[in-house]
PDB file of C-alpha atoms in Angstrom:
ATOM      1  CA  UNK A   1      35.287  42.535 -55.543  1.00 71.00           C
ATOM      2  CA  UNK A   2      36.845  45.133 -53.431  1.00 81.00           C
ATOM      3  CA  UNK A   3      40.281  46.186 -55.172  1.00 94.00           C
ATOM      4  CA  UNK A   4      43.278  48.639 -53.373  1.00 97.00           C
ATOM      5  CA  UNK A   5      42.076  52.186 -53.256  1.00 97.00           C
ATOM      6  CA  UNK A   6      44.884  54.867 -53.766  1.00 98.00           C
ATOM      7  CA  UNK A   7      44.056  58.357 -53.396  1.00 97.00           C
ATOM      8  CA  UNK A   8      44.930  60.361 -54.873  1.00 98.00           C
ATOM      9  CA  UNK A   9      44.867  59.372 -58.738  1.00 97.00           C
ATOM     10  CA  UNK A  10      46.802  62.390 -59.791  1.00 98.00           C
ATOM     11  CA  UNK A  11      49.408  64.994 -57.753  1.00 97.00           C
ATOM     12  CA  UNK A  12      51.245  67.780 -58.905  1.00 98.00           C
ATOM     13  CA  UNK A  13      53.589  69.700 -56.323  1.00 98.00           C
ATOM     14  CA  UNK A  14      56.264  72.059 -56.976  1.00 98.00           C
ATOM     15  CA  UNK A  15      59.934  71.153 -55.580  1.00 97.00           C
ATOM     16  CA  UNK A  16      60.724  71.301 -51.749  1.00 97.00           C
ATOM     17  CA  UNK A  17      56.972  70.760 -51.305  1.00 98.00           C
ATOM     18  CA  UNK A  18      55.460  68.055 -49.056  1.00 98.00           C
ATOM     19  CA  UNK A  19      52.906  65.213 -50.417  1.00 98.00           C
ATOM     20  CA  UNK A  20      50.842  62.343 -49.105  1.00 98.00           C
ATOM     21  CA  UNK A  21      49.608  59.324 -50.997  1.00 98.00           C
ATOM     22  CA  UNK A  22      47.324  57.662 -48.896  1.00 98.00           C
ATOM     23  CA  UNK A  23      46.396  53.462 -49.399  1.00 98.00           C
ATOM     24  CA  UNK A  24      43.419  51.349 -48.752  1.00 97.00           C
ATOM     25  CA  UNK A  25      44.058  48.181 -48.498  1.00 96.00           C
ATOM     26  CA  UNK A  26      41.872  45.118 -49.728  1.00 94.00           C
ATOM     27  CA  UNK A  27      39.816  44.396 -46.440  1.00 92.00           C
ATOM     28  CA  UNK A  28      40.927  41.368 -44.315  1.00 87.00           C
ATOM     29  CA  UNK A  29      44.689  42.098 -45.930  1.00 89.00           C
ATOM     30  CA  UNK A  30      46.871  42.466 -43.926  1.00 86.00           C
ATOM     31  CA  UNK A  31      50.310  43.758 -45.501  1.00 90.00           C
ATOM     32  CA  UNK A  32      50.857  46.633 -47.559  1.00 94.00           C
ATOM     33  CA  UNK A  33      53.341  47.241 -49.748  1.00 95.00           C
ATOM     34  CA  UNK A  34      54.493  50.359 -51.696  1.00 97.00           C
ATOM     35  CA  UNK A  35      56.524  51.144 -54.996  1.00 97.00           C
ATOM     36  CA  UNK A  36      57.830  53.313 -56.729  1.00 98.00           C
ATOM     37  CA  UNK A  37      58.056  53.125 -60.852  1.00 97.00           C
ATOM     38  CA  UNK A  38      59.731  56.064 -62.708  1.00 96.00           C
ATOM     39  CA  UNK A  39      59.394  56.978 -66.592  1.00 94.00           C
ATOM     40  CA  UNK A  40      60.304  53.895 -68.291  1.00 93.00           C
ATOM     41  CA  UNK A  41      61.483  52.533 -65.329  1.00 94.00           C
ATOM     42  CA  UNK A  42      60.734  48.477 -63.596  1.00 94.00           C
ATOM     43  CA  UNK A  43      58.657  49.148 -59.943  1.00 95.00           C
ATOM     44  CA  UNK A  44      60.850  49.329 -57.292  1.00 96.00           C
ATOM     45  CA  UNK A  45      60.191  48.540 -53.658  1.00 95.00           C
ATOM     46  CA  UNK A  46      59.965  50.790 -51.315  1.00 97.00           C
ATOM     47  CA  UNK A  47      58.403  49.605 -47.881  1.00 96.00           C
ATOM     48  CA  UNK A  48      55.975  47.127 -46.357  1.00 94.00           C
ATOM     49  CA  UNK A  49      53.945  46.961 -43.505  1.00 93.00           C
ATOM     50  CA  UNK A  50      52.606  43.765 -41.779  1.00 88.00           C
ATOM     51  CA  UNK A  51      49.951  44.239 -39.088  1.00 85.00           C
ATOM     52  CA  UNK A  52      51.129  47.925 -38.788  1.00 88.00           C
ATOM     53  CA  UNK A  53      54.467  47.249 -38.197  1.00 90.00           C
ATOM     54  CA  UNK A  54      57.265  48.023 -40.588  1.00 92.00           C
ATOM     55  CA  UNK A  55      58.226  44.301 -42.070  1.00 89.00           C
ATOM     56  CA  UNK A  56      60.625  45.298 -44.725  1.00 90.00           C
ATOM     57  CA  UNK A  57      62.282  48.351 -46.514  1.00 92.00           C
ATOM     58  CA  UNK A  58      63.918  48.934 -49.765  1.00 93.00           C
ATOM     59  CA  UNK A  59      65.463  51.479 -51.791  1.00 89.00           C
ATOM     60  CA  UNK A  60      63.190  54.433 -49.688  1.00 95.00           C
ATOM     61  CA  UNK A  61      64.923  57.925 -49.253  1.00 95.00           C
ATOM     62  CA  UNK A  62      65.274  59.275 -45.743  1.00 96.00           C
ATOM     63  CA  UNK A  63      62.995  62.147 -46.549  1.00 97.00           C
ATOM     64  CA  UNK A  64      60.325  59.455 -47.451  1.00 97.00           C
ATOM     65  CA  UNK A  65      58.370  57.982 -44.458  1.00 97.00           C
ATOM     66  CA  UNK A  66      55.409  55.319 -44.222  1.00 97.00           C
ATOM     67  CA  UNK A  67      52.884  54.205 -41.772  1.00 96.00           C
ATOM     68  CA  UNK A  68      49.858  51.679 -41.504  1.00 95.00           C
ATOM     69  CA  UNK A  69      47.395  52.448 -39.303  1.00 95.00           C
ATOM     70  CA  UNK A  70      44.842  50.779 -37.035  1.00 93.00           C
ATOM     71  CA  UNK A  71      42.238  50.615 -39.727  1.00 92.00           C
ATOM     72  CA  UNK A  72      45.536  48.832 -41.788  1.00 93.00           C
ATOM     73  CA  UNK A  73      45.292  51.632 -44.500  1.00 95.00           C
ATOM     74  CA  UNK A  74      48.702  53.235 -45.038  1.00 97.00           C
ATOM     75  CA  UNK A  75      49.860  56.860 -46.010  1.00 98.00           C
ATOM     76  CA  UNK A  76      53.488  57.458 -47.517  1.00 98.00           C
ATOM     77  CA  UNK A  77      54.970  60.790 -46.412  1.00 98.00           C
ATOM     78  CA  UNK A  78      57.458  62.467 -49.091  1.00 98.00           C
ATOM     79  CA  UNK A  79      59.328  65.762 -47.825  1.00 97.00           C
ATOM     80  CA  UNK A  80      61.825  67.837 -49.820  1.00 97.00           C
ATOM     81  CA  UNK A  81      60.500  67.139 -53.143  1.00 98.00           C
ATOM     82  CA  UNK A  82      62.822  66.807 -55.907  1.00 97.00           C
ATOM     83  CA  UNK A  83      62.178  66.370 -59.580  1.00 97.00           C
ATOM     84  CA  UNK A  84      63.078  63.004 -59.860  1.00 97.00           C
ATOM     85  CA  UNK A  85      60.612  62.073 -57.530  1.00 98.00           C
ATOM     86  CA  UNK A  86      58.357  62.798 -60.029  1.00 98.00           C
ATOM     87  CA  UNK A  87      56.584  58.639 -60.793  1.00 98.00           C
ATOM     88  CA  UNK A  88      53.956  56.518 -60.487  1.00 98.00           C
ATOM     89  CA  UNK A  89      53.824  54.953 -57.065  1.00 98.00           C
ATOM     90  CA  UNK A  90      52.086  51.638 -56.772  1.00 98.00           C
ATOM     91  CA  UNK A  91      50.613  50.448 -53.637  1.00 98.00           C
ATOM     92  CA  UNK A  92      49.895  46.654 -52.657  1.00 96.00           C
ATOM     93  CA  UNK A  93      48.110  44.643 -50.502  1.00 94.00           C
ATOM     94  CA  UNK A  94      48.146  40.917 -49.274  1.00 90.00           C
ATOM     95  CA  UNK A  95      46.838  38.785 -46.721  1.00 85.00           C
ATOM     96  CA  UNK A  96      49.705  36.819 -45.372  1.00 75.00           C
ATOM     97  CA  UNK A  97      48.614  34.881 -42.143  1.00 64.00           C
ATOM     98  CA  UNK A  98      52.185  35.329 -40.246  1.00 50.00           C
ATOM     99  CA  UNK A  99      55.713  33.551 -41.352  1.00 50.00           C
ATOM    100  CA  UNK A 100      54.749  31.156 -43.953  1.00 49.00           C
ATOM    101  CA  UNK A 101      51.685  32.102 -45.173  1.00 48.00           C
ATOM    102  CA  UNK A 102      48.753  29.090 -45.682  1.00 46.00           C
ATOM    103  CA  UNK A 103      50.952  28.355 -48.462  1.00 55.00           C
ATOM    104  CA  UNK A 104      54.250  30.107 -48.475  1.00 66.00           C
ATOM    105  CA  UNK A 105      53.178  31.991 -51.508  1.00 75.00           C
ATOM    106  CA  UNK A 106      51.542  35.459 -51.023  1.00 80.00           C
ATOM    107  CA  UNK A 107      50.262  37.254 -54.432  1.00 88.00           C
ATOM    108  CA  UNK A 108      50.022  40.845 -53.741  1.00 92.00           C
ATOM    109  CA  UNK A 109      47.446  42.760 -55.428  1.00 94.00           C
ATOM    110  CA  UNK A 110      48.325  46.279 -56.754  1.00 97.00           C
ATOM    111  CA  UNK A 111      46.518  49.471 -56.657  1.00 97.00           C
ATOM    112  CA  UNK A 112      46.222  52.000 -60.248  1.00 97.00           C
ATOM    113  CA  UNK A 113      48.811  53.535 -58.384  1.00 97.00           C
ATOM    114  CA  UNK A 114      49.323  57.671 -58.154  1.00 98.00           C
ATOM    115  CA  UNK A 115      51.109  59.658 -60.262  1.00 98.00           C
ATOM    116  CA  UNK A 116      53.331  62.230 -58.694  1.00 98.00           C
ATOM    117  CA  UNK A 117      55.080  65.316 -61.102  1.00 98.00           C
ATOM    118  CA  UNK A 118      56.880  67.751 -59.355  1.00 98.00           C
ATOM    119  CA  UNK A 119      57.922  70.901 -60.778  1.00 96.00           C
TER     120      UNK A 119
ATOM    121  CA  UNK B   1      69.047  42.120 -57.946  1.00 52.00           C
ATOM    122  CA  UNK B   2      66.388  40.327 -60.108  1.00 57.00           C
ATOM    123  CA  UNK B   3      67.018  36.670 -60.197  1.00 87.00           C
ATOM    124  CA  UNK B   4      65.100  36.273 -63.074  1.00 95.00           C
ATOM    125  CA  UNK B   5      66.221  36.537 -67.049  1.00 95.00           C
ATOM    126  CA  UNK B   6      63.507  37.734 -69.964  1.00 97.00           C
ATOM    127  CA  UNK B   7      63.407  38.262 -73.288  1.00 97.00           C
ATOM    128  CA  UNK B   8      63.045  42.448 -73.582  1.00 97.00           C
ATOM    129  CA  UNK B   9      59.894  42.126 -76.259  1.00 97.00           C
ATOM    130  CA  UNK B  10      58.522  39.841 -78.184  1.00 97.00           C
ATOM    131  CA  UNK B  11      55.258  40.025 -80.546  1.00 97.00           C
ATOM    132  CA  UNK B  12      52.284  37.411 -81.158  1.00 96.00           C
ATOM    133  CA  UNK B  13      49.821  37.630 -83.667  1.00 97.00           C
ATOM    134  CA  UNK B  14      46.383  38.094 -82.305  1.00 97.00           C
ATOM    135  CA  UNK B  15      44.686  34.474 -81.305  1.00 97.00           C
ATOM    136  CA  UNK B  16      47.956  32.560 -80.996  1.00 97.00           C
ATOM    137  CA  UNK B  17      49.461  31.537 -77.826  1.00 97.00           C
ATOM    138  CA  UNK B  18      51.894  33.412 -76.673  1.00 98.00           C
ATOM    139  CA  UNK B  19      54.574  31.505 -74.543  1.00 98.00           C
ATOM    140  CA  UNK B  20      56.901  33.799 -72.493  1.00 98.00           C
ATOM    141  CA  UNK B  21      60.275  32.427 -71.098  1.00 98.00           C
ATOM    142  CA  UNK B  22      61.446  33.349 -68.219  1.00 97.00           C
ATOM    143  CA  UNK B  23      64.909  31.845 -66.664  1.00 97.00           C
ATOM    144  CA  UNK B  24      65.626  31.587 -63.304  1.00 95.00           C
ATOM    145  CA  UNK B  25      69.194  29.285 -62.517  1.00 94.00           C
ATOM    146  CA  UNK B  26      69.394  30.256 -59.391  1.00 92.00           C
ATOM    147  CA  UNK B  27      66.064  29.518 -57.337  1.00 92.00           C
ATOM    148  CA  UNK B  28      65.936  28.088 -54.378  1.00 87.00           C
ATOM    149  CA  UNK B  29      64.090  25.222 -52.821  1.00 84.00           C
ATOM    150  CA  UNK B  30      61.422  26.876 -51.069  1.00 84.00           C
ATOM    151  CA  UNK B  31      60.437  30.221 -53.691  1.00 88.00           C
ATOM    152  CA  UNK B  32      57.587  30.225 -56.310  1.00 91.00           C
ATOM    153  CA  UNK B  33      57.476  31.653 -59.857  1.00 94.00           C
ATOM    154  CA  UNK B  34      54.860  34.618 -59.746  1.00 94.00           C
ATOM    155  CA  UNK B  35      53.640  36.214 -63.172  1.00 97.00           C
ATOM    156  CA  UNK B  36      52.477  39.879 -63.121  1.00 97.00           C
ATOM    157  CA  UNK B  37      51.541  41.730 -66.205  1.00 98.00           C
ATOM    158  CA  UNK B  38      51.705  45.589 -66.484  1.00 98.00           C
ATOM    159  CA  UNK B  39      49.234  47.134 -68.951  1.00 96.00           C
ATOM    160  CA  UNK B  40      50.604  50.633 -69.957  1.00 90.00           C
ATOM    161  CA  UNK B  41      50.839  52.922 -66.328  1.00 88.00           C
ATOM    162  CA  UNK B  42      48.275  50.624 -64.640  1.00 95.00           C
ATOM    163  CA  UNK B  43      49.048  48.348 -61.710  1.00 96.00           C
ATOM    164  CA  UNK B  44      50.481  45.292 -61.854  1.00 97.00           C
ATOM    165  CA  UNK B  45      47.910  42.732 -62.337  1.00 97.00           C
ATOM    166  CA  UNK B  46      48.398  39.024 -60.834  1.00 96.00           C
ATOM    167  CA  UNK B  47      48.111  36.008 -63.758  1.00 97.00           C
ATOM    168  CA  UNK B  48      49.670  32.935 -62.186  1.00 95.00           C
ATOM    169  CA  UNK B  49      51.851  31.169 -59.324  1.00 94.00           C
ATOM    170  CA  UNK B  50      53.822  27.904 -58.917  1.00 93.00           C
ATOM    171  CA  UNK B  51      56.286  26.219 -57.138  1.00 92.00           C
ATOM    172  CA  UNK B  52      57.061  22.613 -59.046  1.00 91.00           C
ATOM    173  CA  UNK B  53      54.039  21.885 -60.824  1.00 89.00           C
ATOM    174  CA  UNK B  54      52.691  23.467 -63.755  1.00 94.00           C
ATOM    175  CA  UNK B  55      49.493  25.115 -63.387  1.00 95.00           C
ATOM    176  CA  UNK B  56      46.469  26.742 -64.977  1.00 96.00           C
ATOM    177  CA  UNK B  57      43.415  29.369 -64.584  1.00 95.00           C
ATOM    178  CA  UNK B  58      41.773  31.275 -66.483  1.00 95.00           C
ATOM    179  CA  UNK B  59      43.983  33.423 -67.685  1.00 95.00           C
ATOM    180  CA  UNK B  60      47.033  31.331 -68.343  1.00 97.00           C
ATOM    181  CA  UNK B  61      48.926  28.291 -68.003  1.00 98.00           C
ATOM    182  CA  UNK B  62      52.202  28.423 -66.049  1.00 98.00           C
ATOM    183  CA  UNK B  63      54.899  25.254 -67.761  1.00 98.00           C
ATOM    184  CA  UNK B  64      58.075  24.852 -64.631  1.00 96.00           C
ATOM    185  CA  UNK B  65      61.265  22.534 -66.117  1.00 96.00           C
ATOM    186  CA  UNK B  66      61.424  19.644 -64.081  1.00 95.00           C
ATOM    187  CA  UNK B  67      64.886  21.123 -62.569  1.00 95.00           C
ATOM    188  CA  UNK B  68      63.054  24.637 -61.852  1.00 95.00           C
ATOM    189  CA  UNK B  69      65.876  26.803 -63.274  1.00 95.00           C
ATOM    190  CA  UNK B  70      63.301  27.967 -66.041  1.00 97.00           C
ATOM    191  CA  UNK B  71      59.555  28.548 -66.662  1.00 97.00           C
ATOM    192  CA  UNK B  72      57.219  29.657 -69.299  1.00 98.00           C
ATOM    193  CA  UNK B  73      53.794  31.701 -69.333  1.00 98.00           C
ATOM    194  CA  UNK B  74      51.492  30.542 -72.006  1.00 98.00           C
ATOM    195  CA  UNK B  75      48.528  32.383 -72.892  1.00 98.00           C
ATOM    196  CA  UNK B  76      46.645  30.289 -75.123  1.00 97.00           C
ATOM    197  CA  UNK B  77      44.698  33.032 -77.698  1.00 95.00           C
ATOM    198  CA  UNK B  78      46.098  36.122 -77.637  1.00 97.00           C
ATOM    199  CA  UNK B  79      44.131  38.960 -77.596  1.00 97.00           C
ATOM    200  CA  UNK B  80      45.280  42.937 -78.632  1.00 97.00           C
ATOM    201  CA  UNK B  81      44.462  43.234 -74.561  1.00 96.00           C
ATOM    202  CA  UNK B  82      47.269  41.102 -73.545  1.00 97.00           C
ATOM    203  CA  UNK B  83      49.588  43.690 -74.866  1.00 98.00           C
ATOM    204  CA  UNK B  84      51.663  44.817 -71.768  1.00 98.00           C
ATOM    205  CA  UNK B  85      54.611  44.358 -69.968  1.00 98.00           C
ATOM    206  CA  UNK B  86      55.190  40.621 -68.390  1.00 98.00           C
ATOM    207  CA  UNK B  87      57.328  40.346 -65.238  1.00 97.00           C
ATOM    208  CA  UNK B  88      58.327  36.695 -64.129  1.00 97.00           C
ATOM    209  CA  UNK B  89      59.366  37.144 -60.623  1.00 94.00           C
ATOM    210  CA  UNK B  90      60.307  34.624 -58.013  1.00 92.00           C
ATOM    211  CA  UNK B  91      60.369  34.510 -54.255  1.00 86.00           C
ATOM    212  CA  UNK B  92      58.777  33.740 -51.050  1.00 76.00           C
ATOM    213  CA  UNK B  93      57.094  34.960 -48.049  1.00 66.00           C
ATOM    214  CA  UNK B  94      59.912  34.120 -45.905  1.00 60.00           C
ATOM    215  CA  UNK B  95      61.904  36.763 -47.886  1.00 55.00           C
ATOM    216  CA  UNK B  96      59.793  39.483 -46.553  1.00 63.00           C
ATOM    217  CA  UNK B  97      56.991  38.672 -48.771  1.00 77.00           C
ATOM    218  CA  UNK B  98      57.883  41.863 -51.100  1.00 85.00           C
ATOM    219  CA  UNK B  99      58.112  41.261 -55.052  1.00 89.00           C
ATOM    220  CA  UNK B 100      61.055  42.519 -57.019  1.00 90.00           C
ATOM    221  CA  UNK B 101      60.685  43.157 -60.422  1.00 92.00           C
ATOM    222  CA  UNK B 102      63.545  43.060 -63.207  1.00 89.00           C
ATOM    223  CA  UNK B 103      63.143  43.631 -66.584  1.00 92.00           C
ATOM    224  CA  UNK B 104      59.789  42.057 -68.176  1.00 95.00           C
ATOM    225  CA  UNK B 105      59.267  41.412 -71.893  1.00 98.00           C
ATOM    226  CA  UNK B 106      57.036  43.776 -73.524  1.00 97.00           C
ATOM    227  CA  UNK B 107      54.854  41.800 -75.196  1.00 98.00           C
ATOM    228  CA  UNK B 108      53.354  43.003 -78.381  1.00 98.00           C
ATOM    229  CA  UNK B 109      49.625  41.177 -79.765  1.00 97.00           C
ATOM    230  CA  UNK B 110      49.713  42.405 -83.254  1.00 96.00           C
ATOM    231  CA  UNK B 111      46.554  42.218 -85.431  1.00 95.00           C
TER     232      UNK B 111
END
Protein backbone atom coordinates (compact mmCIF):
# COMPACT_ATOMS: atom_id res chain seq x y z
CA UNK A 1 0.00 0.00 0.00
CA UNK A 2 0.97 3.46 -0.84
CA UNK A 3 2.66 5.05 2.41
CA UNK A 4 3.62 9.19 2.88
CA UNK A 5 6.58 10.03 0.74
CA UNK A 6 9.00 12.69 2.29
CA UNK A 7 11.75 13.91 0.31
CA UNK A 8 14.20 14.43 1.14
CA UNK A 9 15.48 11.54 3.58
CA UNK A 10 18.51 13.44 4.66
CA UNK A 11 19.48 17.54 4.65
CA UNK A 12 22.37 19.22 5.78
CA UNK A 13 22.48 23.19 5.50
CA UNK A 14 24.71 25.54 7.13
CA UNK A 15 23.05 28.39 9.45
CA UNK A 16 21.06 31.36 7.86
CA UNK A 17 20.51 28.98 4.93
CA UNK A 18 17.08 28.23 3.40
CA UNK A 19 15.54 24.49 3.15
CA UNK A 20 12.50 22.72 1.78
CA UNK A 21 11.04 19.43 2.88
CA UNK A 22 8.60 18.54 0.51
CA UNK A 23 5.39 15.79 1.46
CA UNK A 24 3.38 13.35 -0.48
CA UNK A 25 0.56 12.54 0.90
CA UNK A 26 -1.25 9.02 0.92
CA UNK A 27 -3.57 9.44 -2.24
CA UNK A 28 -7.30 10.17 -1.59
CA UNK A 29 -5.96 11.90 1.94
CA UNK A 30 -6.83 14.73 2.36
CA UNK A 31 -5.02 16.53 5.44
CA UNK A 32 -1.51 16.85 6.07
CA UNK A 33 0.09 17.35 8.98
CA UNK A 34 3.72 18.23 9.93
CA UNK A 35 6.09 17.82 13.06
CA UNK A 36 8.80 18.53 14.32
CA UNK A 37 10.88 16.01 16.86
CA UNK A 38 14.29 17.21 18.21
CA UNK A 39 17.18 14.96 19.82
CA UNK A 40 15.48 13.14 22.47
CA UNK A 41 12.68 15.16 22.16
CA UNK A 42 8.37 13.99 21.95
CA UNK A 43 7.03 15.23 18.11
CA UNK A 44 5.65 18.39 18.24
CA UNK A 45 3.04 19.89 15.96
CA UNK A 46 3.66 22.20 13.75
CA UNK A 47 0.86 22.82 11.02
CA UNK A 48 -1.95 21.12 9.13
CA UNK A 49 -3.56 21.53 6.05
CA UNK A 50 -7.13 20.35 5.11
CA UNK A 51 -8.09 20.52 1.43
CA UNK A 52 -5.21 23.08 0.95
CA UNK A 53 -6.23 25.31 3.39
CA UNK A 54 -4.39 25.96 6.60
CA UNK A 55 -6.74 24.03 9.38
CA UNK A 56 -4.55 24.35 12.36
CA UNK A 57 -1.09 25.64 13.63
CA UNK A 58 1.11 24.91 16.50
CA UNK A 59 4.28 25.75 17.98
CA UNK A 60 5.70 26.89 14.10
CA UNK A 61 8.33 29.80 14.04
CA UNK A 62 7.54 32.82 11.90
CA UNK A 63 10.47 32.09 9.68
CA UNK A 64 8.81 28.63 9.03
CA UNK A 65 6.02 28.60 6.35
CA UNK A 66 3.78 25.67 4.83
CA UNK A 67 1.61 25.09 1.90
CA UNK A 68 -0.54 22.20 0.27
CA UNK A 69 -0.99 22.32 -3.09
CA UNK A 70 -3.53 21.36 -5.75
CA UNK A 71 -2.10 17.92 -6.18
CA UNK A 72 -2.60 17.98 -1.93
CA UNK A 73 1.23 17.35 -1.52
CA UNK A 74 2.73 19.91 0.86
CA UNK A 75 6.26 21.64 1.10
CA UNK A 76 7.44 23.30 4.51
CA UNK A 77 9.57 26.40 3.93
CA UNK A 78 12.34 27.06 6.77
CA UNK A 79 14.34 30.50 6.41
CA UNK A 80 17.06 31.77 8.75
CA UNK A 81 18.34 28.53 9.83
CA UNK A 82 19.47 28.15 13.25
CA UNK A 83 21.13 25.25 14.95
CA UNK A 84 18.42 24.19 16.90
CA UNK A 85 16.47 23.64 14.02
CA UNK A 86 18.53 20.94 13.46
CA UNK A 87 15.53 17.50 13.90
CA UNK A 88 13.68 15.07 12.42
CA UNK A 89 10.52 16.44 10.92
CA UNK A 90 7.65 14.06 10.51
CA UNK A 91 5.00 14.55 8.03
CA UNK A 92 1.31 13.04 8.17
CA UNK A 93 -1.47 12.36 6.27
CA UNK A 94 -5.27 11.53 6.83
CA UNK A 95 -8.39 11.35 5.10
CA UNK A 96 -10.88 13.19 7.18
CA UNK A 97 -14.22 13.66 5.17
CA UNK A 98 -15.02 17.36 6.69
CA UNK A 99 -16.04 18.17 10.58
CA UNK A 100 -16.60 14.87 12.08
CA UNK A 101 -15.02 12.54 10.12
CA UNK A 102 -17.16 9.01 9.15
CA UNK A 103 -16.35 8.37 12.62
CA UNK A 104 -15.00 11.26 14.57
CA UNK A 105 -11.73 9.49 14.83
CA UNK A 106 -9.02 10.25 12.18
CA UNK A 107 -5.62 8.07 12.52
CA UNK A 108 -2.97 9.91 10.78
CA UNK A 109 -0.35 8.03 9.13
CA UNK A 110 3.29 9.30 9.39
CA UNK A 111 5.98 9.59 6.91
CA UNK A 112 10.07 8.25 7.87
CA UNK A 113 10.24 11.76 8.30
CA UNK A 114 13.56 14.04 7.21
CA UNK A 115 16.30 14.74 9.09
CA UNK A 116 17.52 18.28 9.07
CA UNK A 117 21.35 19.25 10.74
CA UNK A 118 22.37 22.57 10.34
CA UNK A 119 25.74 23.72 10.90
CA UNK B 1 -0.36 20.13 27.21
CA UNK B 2 -0.58 16.28 26.98
CA UNK B 3 -3.62 15.03 28.70
CA UNK B 4 -2.31 11.82 28.98
CA UNK B 5 0.02 10.17 31.97
CA UNK B 6 2.72 7.11 31.14
CA UNK B 7 4.97 5.20 32.74
CA UNK B 8 8.66 6.60 31.26
CA UNK B 9 9.97 2.75 30.46
CA UNK B 10 9.15 -0.34 31.24
CA UNK B 11 10.72 -3.85 30.01
CA UNK B 12 8.97 -7.29 28.94
CA UNK B 13 10.62 -10.36 28.39
CA UNK B 14 10.40 -11.52 24.86
CA UNK B 15 6.89 -13.57 24.19
CA UNK B 16 4.99 -12.10 27.14
CA UNK B 17 2.35 -9.59 26.85
CA UNK B 18 3.20 -6.48 27.45
CA UNK B 19 0.34 -4.25 28.92
CA UNK B 20 1.05 -0.46 28.80
CA UNK B 21 -0.99 2.00 31.04
CA UNK B 22 -1.83 4.96 30.02
CA UNK B 23 -4.07 7.51 32.29
CA UNK B 24 -6.14 9.97 31.04
CA UNK B 25 -8.64 11.76 34.07
CA UNK B 26 -9.53 14.27 32.16
CA UNK B 27 -11.13 13.09 28.72
CA UNK B 28 -13.94 14.23 27.43
CA UNK B 29 -17.12 12.76 26.09
CA UNK B 30 -16.58 12.86 22.54
CA UNK B 31 -12.31 12.04 22.16
CA UNK B 32 -10.77 8.56 21.45
CA UNK B 33 -7.64 6.89 22.88
CA UNK B 34 -5.11 6.56 19.86
CA UNK B 35 -1.86 4.32 20.32
CA UNK B 36 1.23 5.21 18.20
CA UNK B 37 4.49 3.48 18.61
CA UNK B 38 7.87 5.09 17.63
CA UNK B 39 10.60 2.62 16.62
CA UNK B 40 14.03 4.40 17.08
CA UNK B 41 13.97 7.83 14.48
CA UNK B 42 11.22 6.23 12.34
CA UNK B 43 7.69 7.57 12.03
CA UNK B 44 5.15 7.07 14.20
CA UNK B 45 3.37 3.99 13.35
CA UNK B 46 -0.58 3.63 14.10
CA UNK B 47 -1.50 0.30 16.50
CA UNK B 48 -5.00 0.95 17.81
CA UNK B 49 -8.12 3.38 18.45
CA UNK B 50 -11.15 3.48 20.80
CA UNK B 51 -13.63 5.45 22.23
CA UNK B 52 -15.64 3.19 25.07
CA UNK B 53 -15.17 -0.20 24.00
CA UNK B 54 -12.20 -2.21 24.09
CA UNK B 55 -10.89 -3.33 20.91
CA UNK B 56 -8.54 -5.57 18.96
CA UNK B 57 -6.44 -6.15 15.55
CA UNK B 58 -3.74 -7.57 14.74
CA UNK B 59 -1.37 -5.96 16.39
CA UNK B 60 -2.89 -5.31 19.77
CA UNK B 61 -5.70 -5.20 22.01
CA UNK B 62 -6.77 -1.80 23.38
CA UNK B 63 -8.61 -2.51 27.43
CA UNK B 64 -10.77 1.32 28.23
CA UNK B 65 -12.03 1.44 32.25
CA UNK B 66 -15.56 1.56 32.18
CA UNK B 67 -15.28 5.39 33.49
CA UNK B 68 -12.65 6.19 30.54
CA UNK B 69 -10.17 8.06 32.78
CA UNK B 70 -7.59 5.17 31.98
CA UNK B 71 -6.62 2.62 29.28
CA UNK B 72 -4.17 -0.06 28.61
CA UNK B 73 -2.30 -1.40 25.35
CA UNK B 74 -1.73 -5.07 25.47
CA UNK B 75 0.41 -6.74 23.10
CA UNK B 76 -0.06 -10.26 23.60
CA UNK B 77 3.72 -11.94 22.66
CA UNK B 78 6.22 -9.65 22.68
CA UNK B 79 8.65 -9.65 20.23
CA UNK B 80 12.50 -7.82 20.38
CA UNK B 81 10.57 -5.67 17.39
CA UNK B 82 8.12 -4.15 19.66
CA UNK B 83 10.92 -2.35 21.32
CA UNK B 84 10.10 1.42 20.80
CA UNK B 85 8.62 4.25 22.19
CA UNK B 86 4.61 3.98 22.97
CA UNK B 87 2.58 7.22 22.93
CA UNK B 88 -1.12 6.97 24.27
CA UNK B 89 -2.69 10.03 22.95
CA UNK B 90 -6.26 11.17 23.04
CA UNK B 91 -8.40 13.51 21.02
CA UNK B 92 -10.73 14.16 18.27
CA UNK B 93 -11.28 15.48 14.91
CA UNK B 94 -13.25 18.28 16.14
CA UNK B 95 -10.04 19.48 17.90
CA UNK B 96 -8.40 20.13 14.65
CA UNK B 97 -7.77 16.58 14.02
CA UNK B 98 -3.86 17.09 14.96
CA UNK B 99 -2.22 14.50 17.54
CA UNK B 100 -0.21 15.72 20.47
CA UNK B 101 2.19 13.63 21.88
CA UNK B 102 3.51 13.69 25.65
CA UNK B 103 5.84 11.57 27.04
CA UNK B 104 5.52 7.71 25.89
CA UNK B 105 7.02 4.77 27.78
CA UNK B 106 9.97 3.34 26.22
CA UNK B 107 9.31 0.02 26.13
CA UNK B 108 12.11 -2.42 26.38
CA UNK B 109 11.48 -6.49 24.90
CA UNK B 110 14.40 -8.09 26.52
CA UNK B 111 15.55 -11.57 25.39
Amino acid sequence: AAGVIQSPRHLIKEKRETATLKCYPIPRHDTVYWYQQGPGQDPQFLISFYEKMQSDKGSIPDRFSAQQFSDYHSELNMSSLELGDSALYFCASSFTLGQGGPSGANVLTFGAGSRLTVL
Amino acid sequence: DAKTTQPTSMDCAEGRAANLPCNHSTISGNEYVYWYRQIHSQGPQYIIHGLKNNETNEMASLIITEDRKSSTLILPHATLRDTAVYYCIVGTYNQGGKLIFGQGTELSVKP
